[in-house]
Structures are given as structure tokens and as C-alpha cells.
CSV table of C-alpha atoms in Angstrom, one decimal:
chain,number,residue,atom,x,y,z
A,30,MET,CA,-0.1,0.1,0.1
A,31,THR,CA,1.6,3.0,-1.1
A,32,SER,CA,1.9,6.7,1.4
A,33,GLY,CA,-1.1,8.4,0.2
A,34,ALA,CA,-3.3,4.7,0.4
A,35,VAL,CA,-2.2,4.6,4.0
A,36,ASP,CA,-3.0,8.5,4.7
A,37,ALA,CA,-6.2,8.3,3.5
A,38,ARG,CA,-7.2,5.1,5.2
A,39,HIS,CA,-6.2,6.4,8.2
A,40,MET,CA,-7.7,10.1,7.9
A,41,ALA,CA,-11.0,8.4,6.7
A,42,ARG,CA,-11.4,6.3,10.3
A,43,ALA,CA,-10.4,10.4,11.8
A,44,LEU,CA,-13.1,11.4,9.8
A,45,LYS,CA,-15.5,8.5,11.0
A,46,LEU,CA,-14.3,9.3,14.6
A,47,ALA,CA,-15.8,12.8,13.9
A,48,ALA,CA,-18.6,12.4,13.3
A,49,ARG,CA,-19.5,10.5,16.5
A,50,GLY,CA,-19.8,14.4,17.3
A,51,LEU,CA,-22.1,15.5,14.9
A,52,ASN,CA,-25.6,16.5,17.2
A,53,THR,CA,-23.0,17.8,20.4
A,54,THR,CA,-20.2,19.1,19.5
A,55,ASP,CA,-21.9,22.5,18.7
A,56,PRO,CA,-20.0,25.7,18.3
A,57,ASN,CA,-16.9,23.4,17.6
A,58,PRO,CA,-16.6,21.5,14.8
A,59,ARG,CA,-17.0,18.1,14.6
A,60,VAL,CA,-13.0,16.1,14.6
A,61,GLY,CA,-12.0,13.4,14.9
A,62,CYS,CA,-8.1,11.6,15.0
A,63,VAL,CA,-5.8,8.3,15.1
A,64,ILE,CA,-2.3,8.2,16.2
A,65,VAL,CA,-0.1,5.5,14.6
A,66,ARG,CA,3.1,4.4,14.8
A,67,ASP,CA,4.7,0.9,12.9
A,68,GLY,CA,1.3,0.5,11.5
A,69,ALA,CA,-0.2,0.1,15.0
A,70,VAL,CA,-3.2,2.2,16.2
A,71,LEU,CA,-2.0,3.6,19.5
A,72,GLY,CA,-5.2,6.2,19.6
A,73,GLU,CA,-8.3,7.1,18.9
A,74,GLY,CA,-10.4,9.9,19.7
A,75,PHE,CA,-12.8,12.8,19.0
A,76,HIS,CA,-14.3,16.5,19.7
A,77,GLU,CA,-17.4,15.4,21.8
A,78,ARG,CA,-18.9,18.6,23.0
A,79,ALA,CA,-17.5,22.5,23.5
A,80,GLY,CA,-15.2,23.0,26.6
A,81,GLY,CA,-14.3,19.6,26.4
A,82,PRO,CA,-10.9,18.0,25.1
A,83,HIS,CA,-10.2,18.3,22.0
A,84,ALA,CA,-10.1,14.8,20.0
A,85,GLU,CA,-5.8,15.2,19.6
A,86,LEU,CA,-5.7,14.9,23.8
A,87,ALA,CA,-8.6,12.3,23.7
A,88,ALA,CA,-6.7,10.5,20.8
A,89,ILE,CA,-3.1,10.6,23.2
A,90,ALA,CA,-5.3,9.8,26.5
A,91,ALA,CA,-6.3,6.8,24.9
A,92,ALA,CA,-3.2,6.1,23.9
A,93,ALA,CA,-1.8,6.6,27.6
A,94,GLY,CA,0.1,9.7,26.2
A,95,ASP,CA,3.0,7.2,24.6
A,96,VAL,CA,3.1,8.7,21.1
A,97,ARG,CA,6.7,9.8,20.3
A,98,GLY,CA,7.7,9.2,16.6
A,99,ALA,CA,4.1,9.2,15.8
A,100,THR,CA,1.8,9.6,13.2
A,101,VAL,CA,-1.2,11.9,13.9
A,102,TYR,CA,-4.2,12.0,11.2
A,103,VAL,CA,-6.4,14.6,12.4
A,104,THR,CA,-9.7,16.0,10.8
A,105,LEU,CA,-8.6,19.8,11.6
A,106,GLU,CA,-5.6,21.4,11.1
A,107,PRO,CA,-4.8,21.5,15.2
A,108,CYS,CA,-5.8,24.3,17.2
A,109,SER,CA,-2.4,27.3,17.9
A,110,HIS,CA,-4.8,29.4,20.5
A,111,HIS,CA,-6.4,29.3,24.2
A,112,GLY,CA,-9.5,28.7,24.3
A,113,ARG,CA,-11.9,26.8,26.8
A,114,THR,CA,-8.8,24.4,26.4
A,115,PRO,CA,-4.6,24.7,25.4
A,116,PRO,CA,-3.6,24.9,22.1
A,117,CYS,CA,-3.2,21.4,20.5
A,118,ALA,CA,-0.7,21.9,18.6
A,119,ASP,CA,1.4,22.2,21.6
A,120,ALA,CA,0.1,19.3,22.9
A,121,LEU,CA,1.6,17.4,20.0
A,122,VAL,CA,5.5,18.7,19.9
A,123,SER,CA,5.5,18.7,23.9
A,124,ALA,CA,4.1,14.8,23.5
A,125,GLY,CA,7.2,13.9,21.1
A,126,VAL,CA,5.5,13.3,18.1
A,127,ARG,CA,7.1,12.6,13.9
A,128,ARG,CA,4.5,13.9,11.5
A,129,VAL,CA,0.5,15.3,11.6
A,130,VAL,CA,-1.4,14.8,9.0
A,131,TYR,CA,-4.7,16.7,8.2
A,132,ALA,CA,-7.9,16.9,6.2
A,133,CYS,CA,-9.2,20.4,6.2
A,134,HIS,CA,-7.4,23.6,7.0
A,135,ASP,CA,-8.8,25.7,10.2
A,136,PRO,CA,-10.3,28.8,8.5
A,137,ASN,CA,-10.6,29.8,12.1
A,138,PRO,CA,-8.9,33.9,12.2
A,139,ARG,CA,-7.0,32.3,15.7
A,140,VAL,CA,-5.7,29.5,13.8
A,141,ASN,CA,-5.8,29.3,10.3
A,142,GLY,CA,-2.8,28.0,9.5
A,143,GLY,CA,-1.4,29.4,12.9
A,144,GLY,CA,-1.5,25.0,13.8
A,145,ALA,CA,-0.1,24.3,11.0
A,146,ALA,CA,3.5,26.8,10.8
A,147,ARG,CA,3.6,26.0,15.0
A,148,LEU,CA,4.1,22.1,14.0
A,149,ALA,CA,6.4,22.8,11.7
A,150,ALA,CA,8.5,24.9,13.5
A,151,ALA,CA,9.2,22.7,15.9
A,152,GLY,CA,10.2,20.4,13.5
A,153,VAL,CA,7.1,17.8,13.1
A,154,GLU,CA,7.0,17.5,9.3
A,155,VAL,CA,2.7,18.2,8.7
A,156,SER,CA,0.6,17.5,5.7
A,157,GLY,CA,-2.6,18.7,4.9
A,158,GLY,CA,-5.1,18.2,2.2
A,159,VAL,CA,-5.9,14.4,2.8
A,160,LEU,CA,-9.7,13.9,2.0
A,161,GLU,CA,-10.7,17.4,2.6
A,162,ALA,CA,-13.8,17.1,0.3
A,163,ALA,CA,-15.1,14.9,3.0
A,164,ALA,CA,-14.0,16.7,6.0
A,165,ARG,CA,-15.7,20.0,4.7
A,166,ALA,CA,-18.6,17.9,3.9
A,167,LEU,CA,-18.8,16.9,7.9
A,168,ASN,CA,-18.3,20.8,8.8
A,169,PRO,CA,-20.0,23.2,6.1
A,170,GLY,CA,-21.6,24.9,9.3
A,171,PHE,CA,-18.0,25.8,10.8
A,172,LEU,CA,-16.7,27.1,7.4
A,173,SER,CA,-19.0,29.2,6.9
A,174,ARG,CA,-19.6,31.0,10.2
A,175,MET,CA,-15.8,31.0,9.7
A,176,GLU,CA,-15.2,31.6,5.9
A,177,ARG,CA,-18.6,34.2,5.4
A,178,GLY,CA,-19.6,35.7,8.5
A,179,ARG,CA,-22.7,33.3,8.2
A,180,PRO,CA,-24.0,30.3,8.9
A,181,TRP,CA,-25.0,27.4,6.1
A,182,VAL,CA,-28.6,28.0,6.2
A,183,ARG,CA,-30.3,24.4,5.1
A,184,VAL,CA,-34.3,24.9,4.5
A,185,LYS,CA,-36.6,22.5,5.2
A,186,LEU,CA,-39.5,21.8,2.7
A,187,ALA,CA,-42.4,19.1,2.8
A,188,ALA,CA,-44.6,19.3,0.3
A,189,SER,CA,-47.3,17.0,-2.3
A,190,VAL,CA,-46.0,16.0,-5.5
A,191,ASP,CA,-47.8,18.8,-7.3
A,192,GLY,CA,-45.5,20.9,-5.1
A,193,ARG,CA,-48.0,22.4,-2.8
A,194,THR,CA,-46.5,22.7,0.8
A,195,ALA,CA,-50.6,23.8,2.3
A,196,LEU,CA,-54.0,23.8,1.6
A,197,ALA,CA,-55.3,27.1,0.6
A,198,ASN,CA,-56.2,27.9,4.1
A,199,GLY,CA,-52.9,27.0,5.7
A,200,GLU,CA,-53.5,23.4,7.1
A,201,SER,CA,-50.6,21.5,6.7
A,202,ARG,CA,-50.3,18.6,9.1
A,203,TRP,CA,-49.5,16.0,8.5
A,204,ILE,CA,-48.5,15.9,4.4
A,205,THR,CA,-45.6,13.5,5.4
A,206,GLY,CA,-45.6,10.5,7.2
A,207,GLU,CA,-44.3,9.7,11.0
A,208,ALA,CA,-41.1,8.6,9.5
A,209,ALA,CA,-40.6,11.8,7.9
A,210,ARG,CA,-41.2,14.1,11.0
A,211,GLN,CA,-38.5,11.9,12.6
A,212,ASP,CA,-36.1,12.4,10.3
A,213,VAL,CA,-36.0,15.9,10.2
A,214,HIS,CA,-35.5,15.7,14.7
A,215,ARG,CA,-32.7,14.3,13.3
A,216,TRP,CA,-31.5,16.6,11.1
A,217,ARG,CA,-32.5,19.1,13.9
A,218,ALA,CA,-30.1,17.3,16.1
A,219,ARG,CA,-27.4,18.7,14.0
A,220,ALA,CA,-28.3,22.7,14.0
A,221,SER,CA,-27.5,25.2,16.1
A,222,ALA,CA,-31.1,26.7,15.7
A,223,VAL,CA,-34.3,26.3,14.1
A,224,LEU,CA,-35.5,29.5,12.4
A,225,ALA,CA,-39.3,30.1,11.4
A,226,GLY,CA,-41.0,33.0,10.7
A,227,SER,CA,-43.9,34.8,12.5
A,228,GLY,CA,-46.4,33.5,10.7
A,229,THR,CA,-45.5,30.2,10.8
A,230,VAL,CA,-44.8,30.4,14.9
A,231,LEU,CA,-48.8,31.9,14.6
A,232,ARG,CA,-50.5,29.5,12.1
A,233,ASP,CA,-49.1,26.3,14.2
A,234,ASP,CA,-47.4,27.3,17.2
A,235,PRO,CA,-44.3,25.4,17.0
A,236,ARG,CA,-41.9,24.5,19.7
A,237,LEU,CA,-39.1,24.3,16.9
A,238,ASP,CA,-36.9,21.8,19.5
A,239,VAL,CA,-35.7,18.2,19.1
A,240,ARG,CA,-37.9,15.5,20.1
A,241,LEU,CA,-36.4,12.5,20.0
A,242,PRO,CA,-34.4,10.2,23.4
A,243,GLU,CA,-31.1,9.9,22.9
A,244,ALA,CA,-31.0,14.5,22.0
A,245,SER,CA,-28.5,16.0,24.6
A,246,ARG,CA,-28.7,19.2,23.8
A,247,GLN,CA,-31.4,21.2,22.3
A,248,PRO,CA,-31.0,24.4,19.2
A,249,LEU,CA,-31.4,27.9,19.8
A,250,ARG,CA,-35.4,28.3,18.5
A,251,VAL,CA,-35.2,31.9,16.7
A,252,VAL,CA,-38.1,33.5,15.1
A,253,VAL,CA,-38.2,36.3,12.3
A,254,ASP,CA,-40.6,38.3,13.7
A,255,SER,CA,-40.1,42.5,12.1
A,256,SER,CA,-42.4,43.2,14.2
A,257,LEU,CA,-42.5,41.5,17.5
A,258,ALA,CA,-46.3,39.6,16.8
A,259,THR,CA,-45.6,36.2,18.3
A,260,PRO,CA,-47.8,35.9,21.9
A,261,PRO,CA,-45.7,35.6,25.0
A,262,ALA,CA,-47.4,32.4,25.6
A,263,ALA,CA,-46.3,31.2,22.0
A,264,ARG,CA,-44.5,27.3,22.8
A,265,VAL,CA,-41.4,28.4,20.7
A,266,LEU,CA,-40.4,30.2,24.2
A,267,ALA,CA,-41.6,27.6,27.1
A,268,PRO,CA,-38.2,25.9,27.8
A,269,PRO,CA,-36.3,24.1,27.0
A,270,GLY,CA,-34.1,25.5,25.5
A,271,GLU,CA,-33.1,29.5,24.1
A,272,ALA,CA,-35.2,31.5,21.8
A,273,VAL,CA,-34.9,34.4,20.1
A,274,LEU,CA,-36.6,36.8,17.9
A,275,LEU,CA,-35.1,38.9,14.9
A,276,ALA,CA,-37.1,41.9,15.3
A,277,GLU,CA,-37.0,45.4,13.1
A,278,GLN,CA,-35.1,48.1,15.0
A,279,GLY,CA,-38.5,50.8,16.4
A,280,ALA,CA,-40.8,47.5,16.8
A,281,ASP,CA,-43.4,48.4,20.3
A,282,PRO,CA,-40.9,48.8,23.0
A,283,GLY,CA,-44.1,47.4,25.5
A,284,ARG,CA,-44.4,44.4,23.1
A,285,ALA,CA,-40.1,43.6,23.5
A,286,ARG,CA,-40.9,43.7,27.6
A,287,ALA,CA,-44.0,41.7,27.6
A,288,LEU,CA,-41.9,39.2,25.4
A,289,GLU,CA,-38.3,39.5,27.3
A,290,SER,CA,-40.7,38.7,30.4
A,291,ALA,CA,-41.5,35.5,29.1
A,292,GLY,CA,-38.2,34.1,27.9
A,293,ALA,CA,-37.3,36.0,24.2
A,294,ARG,CA,-33.9,37.5,23.5
A,295,ILE,CA,-34.5,39.8,21.4
A,296,GLU,CA,-32.3,41.2,19.0
A,297,TRP,CA,-32.9,43.9,17.1
A,298,LEU,CA,-31.2,43.9,13.1
A,299,PRO,CA,-31.7,46.9,10.5
A,300,PRO,CA,-34.9,46.6,8.0
A,301,ALA,CA,-34.8,45.4,4.3
A,302,ALA,CA,-35.4,47.7,1.2
A,303,THR,CA,-38.2,46.0,0.9
A,304,GLY,CA,-40.2,46.2,4.8
A,305,GLY,CA,-39.1,43.5,7.4
A,306,VAL,CA,-36.2,42.5,8.8
A,307,ASP,CA,-33.0,42.7,7.0
A,308,LEU,CA,-32.1,38.5,6.8
A,309,HIS,CA,-28.4,39.7,5.1
A,310,ALA,CA,-27.9,41.0,8.5
A,311,ALA,CA,-29.8,38.6,10.8
A,312,LEU,CA,-27.6,36.1,9.1
A,313,SER,CA,-24.5,38.0,10.0
A,314,ARG,CA,-26.0,38.5,13.6
A,315,LEU,CA,-26.9,34.8,14.4
A,316,ALA,CA,-22.5,34.1,13.0
A,317,ALA,CA,-22.5,36.6,16.1
A,318,LEU,CA,-23.8,33.9,18.3
A,319,GLU,CA,-21.8,30.8,17.8
A,320,VAL,CA,-24.4,29.8,15.2
A,321,ASN,CA,-23.0,27.2,12.4
A,322,GLU,CA,-25.9,25.3,10.9
A,323,LEU,CA,-29.8,26.9,10.6
A,324,HIS,CA,-32.2,24.6,10.6
A,325,VAL,CA,-35.2,27.0,8.4
A,326,GLU,CA,-38.7,25.5,9.1
A,327,GLY,CA,-40.9,28.4,8.3
A,328,GLY,CA,-43.5,28.7,5.2
A,329,PRO,CA,-42.7,29.4,1.7
A,330,THR,CA,-43.1,33.0,2.3
A,331,LEU,CA,-39.9,33.0,4.5
A,332,ALA,CA,-37.7,30.3,2.1
A,333,GLY,CA,-38.8,32.5,-0.8
A,334,ALA,CA,-37.3,35.2,0.7
A,335,LEU,CA,-34.2,33.6,1.8
A,336,TRP,CA,-33.6,32.2,-1.4
A,337,LYS,CA,-34.6,35.5,-3.5
A,338,ALA,CA,-31.4,37.1,-1.0
A,339,GLY,CA,-29.1,34.1,-2.1
A,340,LEU,CA,-29.1,33.0,1.7
A,341,VAL,CA,-29.7,29.1,0.8
A,342,ASP,CA,-27.0,26.8,0.6
A,343,GLU,CA,-29.3,23.4,1.1
A,344,MET,CA,-33.1,22.4,0.6
A,345,LEU,CA,-34.2,19.4,2.5
A,346,LEU,CA,-37.7,18.4,0.4
A,347,TYR,CA,-39.5,15.9,1.8
A,348,GLN,CA,-41.9,14.7,-0.8
A,349,ALA,CA,-45.1,12.6,0.2
A,350,PRO,CA,-47.9,10.8,-2.6
A,351,VAL,CA,-50.2,13.2,-1.8
A,352,VAL,CA,-51.9,15.8,-4.2
A,353,LEU,CA,-53.3,19.1,-2.8
A,354,GLY,CA,-54.8,20.5,-5.8
A,355,GLU,CA,-53.5,24.2,-7.8
A,356,GLN,CA,-55.4,26.6,-5.0
A,357,ALA,CA,-52.9,25.2,-2.9
A,358,ARG,CA,-49.7,26.5,-1.2
A,359,PRO,CA,-46.7,26.7,-3.2
A,360,LEU,CA,-43.7,25.5,-2.0
A,361,LEU,CA,-41.6,29.0,-2.3
A,362,VAL,CA,-43.1,32.5,-2.7
A,363,ILE,CA,-40.4,33.6,-5.2
A,364,GLY,CA,-42.5,36.3,-7.6
A,365,PRO,CA,-42.6,35.7,-11.5
A,366,VAL,CA,-40.4,33.9,-13.1
A,367,VAL,CA,-39.9,35.6,-16.6
A,368,GLY,CA,-38.1,33.8,-19.1
A,369,MET,CA,-35.9,29.9,-19.0
A,370,ALA,CA,-33.3,31.8,-18.2
A,371,ASP,CA,-33.7,32.9,-15.5
A,372,ARG,CA,-35.3,29.7,-13.8
A,373,GLY,CA,-33.6,29.0,-10.6
A,374,ARG,CA,-31.4,25.8,-10.6
A,375,LEU,CA,-30.2,23.2,-8.3
A,376,GLU,CA,-28.4,19.9,-8.1
A,377,ILE,CA,-29.8,17.0,-6.3
A,378,ILE,CA,-27.1,15.5,-4.1
A,379,ASP,CA,-28.7,12.9,-2.3
A,380,THR,CA,-32.6,10.7,-2.9
A,381,ARG,CA,-33.9,8.7,0.0
A,382,ARG,CA,-37.1,6.6,0.9
A,383,VAL,CA,-38.4,8.0,3.8
A,384,GLY,CA,-41.5,5.9,5.4
A,385,PRO,CA,-43.6,6.2,2.1
A,386,ASP,CA,-42.5,9.5,1.3
A,387,LEU,CA,-39.1,10.3,-0.7
A,388,ARG,CA,-36.4,13.1,1.0
A,389,ILE,CA,-34.6,14.5,-1.9
A,390,ARG,CA,-31.3,17.3,-0.8
A,391,LEU,CA,-30.6,19.9,-3.4
A,392,ARG,CA,-28.6,22.4,-3.6
A,393,PRO,CA,-28.1,25.8,-5.5
A,394,ALA,CA,-26.3,24.9,-8.6
A,395,HIS,CA,-23.3,27.2,-9.8
């Protein structure tokens, strides 16, 4: 087996370890690590939660600290700064490792090549870019927040085969089956925050929480509510977890006080030119709150506004084998498309049967 193939095999194992932290590391990235010497695996580890040991330290501990001369495979460039834990680059140098292979460069401004540079300066051989695409796919939100200053936006939609999301009167429970609804909870569980619009809150009174027996944390619940129309008794404001309302500057301060007394945190944002909350500013504010992956479950108006603003990174479309008719509500409210040259284009990245329904994952085609 070539050295490149060996590196890829061990990095693939590190990526599997990293995926164990899919729902728990937030707001940190999902990272796995494997330590190898003379072809034998000495230790493995992954980052489980913020404030806990990073993957490199967990792997060193699993190897009982005996890693001198070893090669370390880690899915993200080792950190070089003091955060909740000391720098992993320093720990690897102190442990006497010979070589560090990482999959993905860490764009965090506090790292941004500093970890690799610190290792190289200490005489450690450093290689990067091994299975980089897979490592990036595991951390779309963290990388988006660091590189673009906004979360990765994943919009969930449920539709009939004729592309309708609710009856004309707004009734939408339930288009899809129980298996699809459980699958949605699994996507919520990995997200930093779940977002809906005030119209959805007023119509459906959703909880926007994760209802899985194995759930160890609740994502932030966020409502785009420019005029603070959310009722103080809305279920989205109830524990467990924290709720944030994104409101337009100048909204009724009396309503703001009532909602804050009900447990809401209000983030004041500038208005968009067309009215309502500026969605670009909203995503920037959520990034400042360390939101990595944003799971959107609003109606067709909010989904359409995000699409028109160019802010949709991924769609989760659950298509049910039912027909609702032409009077039912559409998938997206985006206004007229004048010509076929102006049509929105997406690419299908995955399809899967979920109970009687079909789940289609799509991303904008570039």
C-alpha cells in the first residue's frame, strides 16, 4: 500500500470518529483523530462537546501518552490558541510526535495556518489536504461561519407531488408521514439553531425543538419577527432551550418587554429595503451568536425570501405521494420567473426513501 493510501485509510477512520460528535460539538467543529506508529494504531479520539478535550488530546490520552515518533491523523488543522482548552499544536509538540497529517485547513482567524506553522517550526513534519472534501462536508456550518461570516442555511420543505405545502386555508398537518417527521428531528438535532417566521408561529404554534430520546442538547430557536407579533404564550418561547426573536429596529418596546418577560431574547436588526428584517444582517447576527448550521422550517414566504436573497445553501425536500391541487400554497413565494433563462437551478445531491415519502437533498447549482 502506498503512503498516500495509508494516509487516506487512517484519515477515513478519523472522519468516522469525528462524525460521532455530529450533534454535540456545537459551536465547535466536528473533529476526529487517529495516532499511528509503525503501522499500529496507538490511540483514537474525537471532540465530543465544547469545553471538553479536543480530538488530539483524547487520542493521546487513549494511547496512555506514549506517542513519541508517531504520526497523527486529524480531520482539522490543530489549533494554536488558548480557548476553553490549551493549544493542541503545543500538546502534539510536547508529546514528541514525528508527523501530523490533517484533512482541512482551519479558517478560524485564531488558527488560520498557525497550528501547522507552529508544528513545522518545532520540527514536526506536516501534511494537509488529505480527504479534505469529506472533512469540509462534515463541518459546513463551522466553515461557513468562519469563511463567510454567516451560518450554513438548510431549508426544510414538505410538499405534495404537485409541489404544494399546505391547503389554501393554511392547513398542513400532516403532508408527510411519521418517518419523515422523525427524520426532520434528526436534522434539527445536528443544527445550531432552528428558524421559522412569525407567520408560522402564529399559524401553527410550533415548538421548534428536538424530540428524540437520545437528544443531549436543544438548538437555539429563532423567529424572524420584524414587528414582534409572537404571543408571549407561544410554545417556541417555553423551556427547554433558548429562544431568540429577530426584530426590526423600532418595533413596539412594550411588546418587547412582555416577550422578554416570557423568556425571549430579542435581537434588534435594521430593516430591509423592501420591509421586514434584513436577512443578511440576521444571518450575520446569528453567526455572532456562534450559529453554525441553521435549519429553516418557515413557510413558503420565508423560504422564498431566503432563496431570492441568495442565502439558501441546501434544501431538504420531503415529497409525499399526495396531491393538494392548484389552489394550495406553493413551495416558495419568489414572484414571477420571466423566462426559462431566469429559472432557479439546483442539483440533487442525495435521494432517499423515508417511510412512504421521498427525501431529496438539493443545493443551488453554480
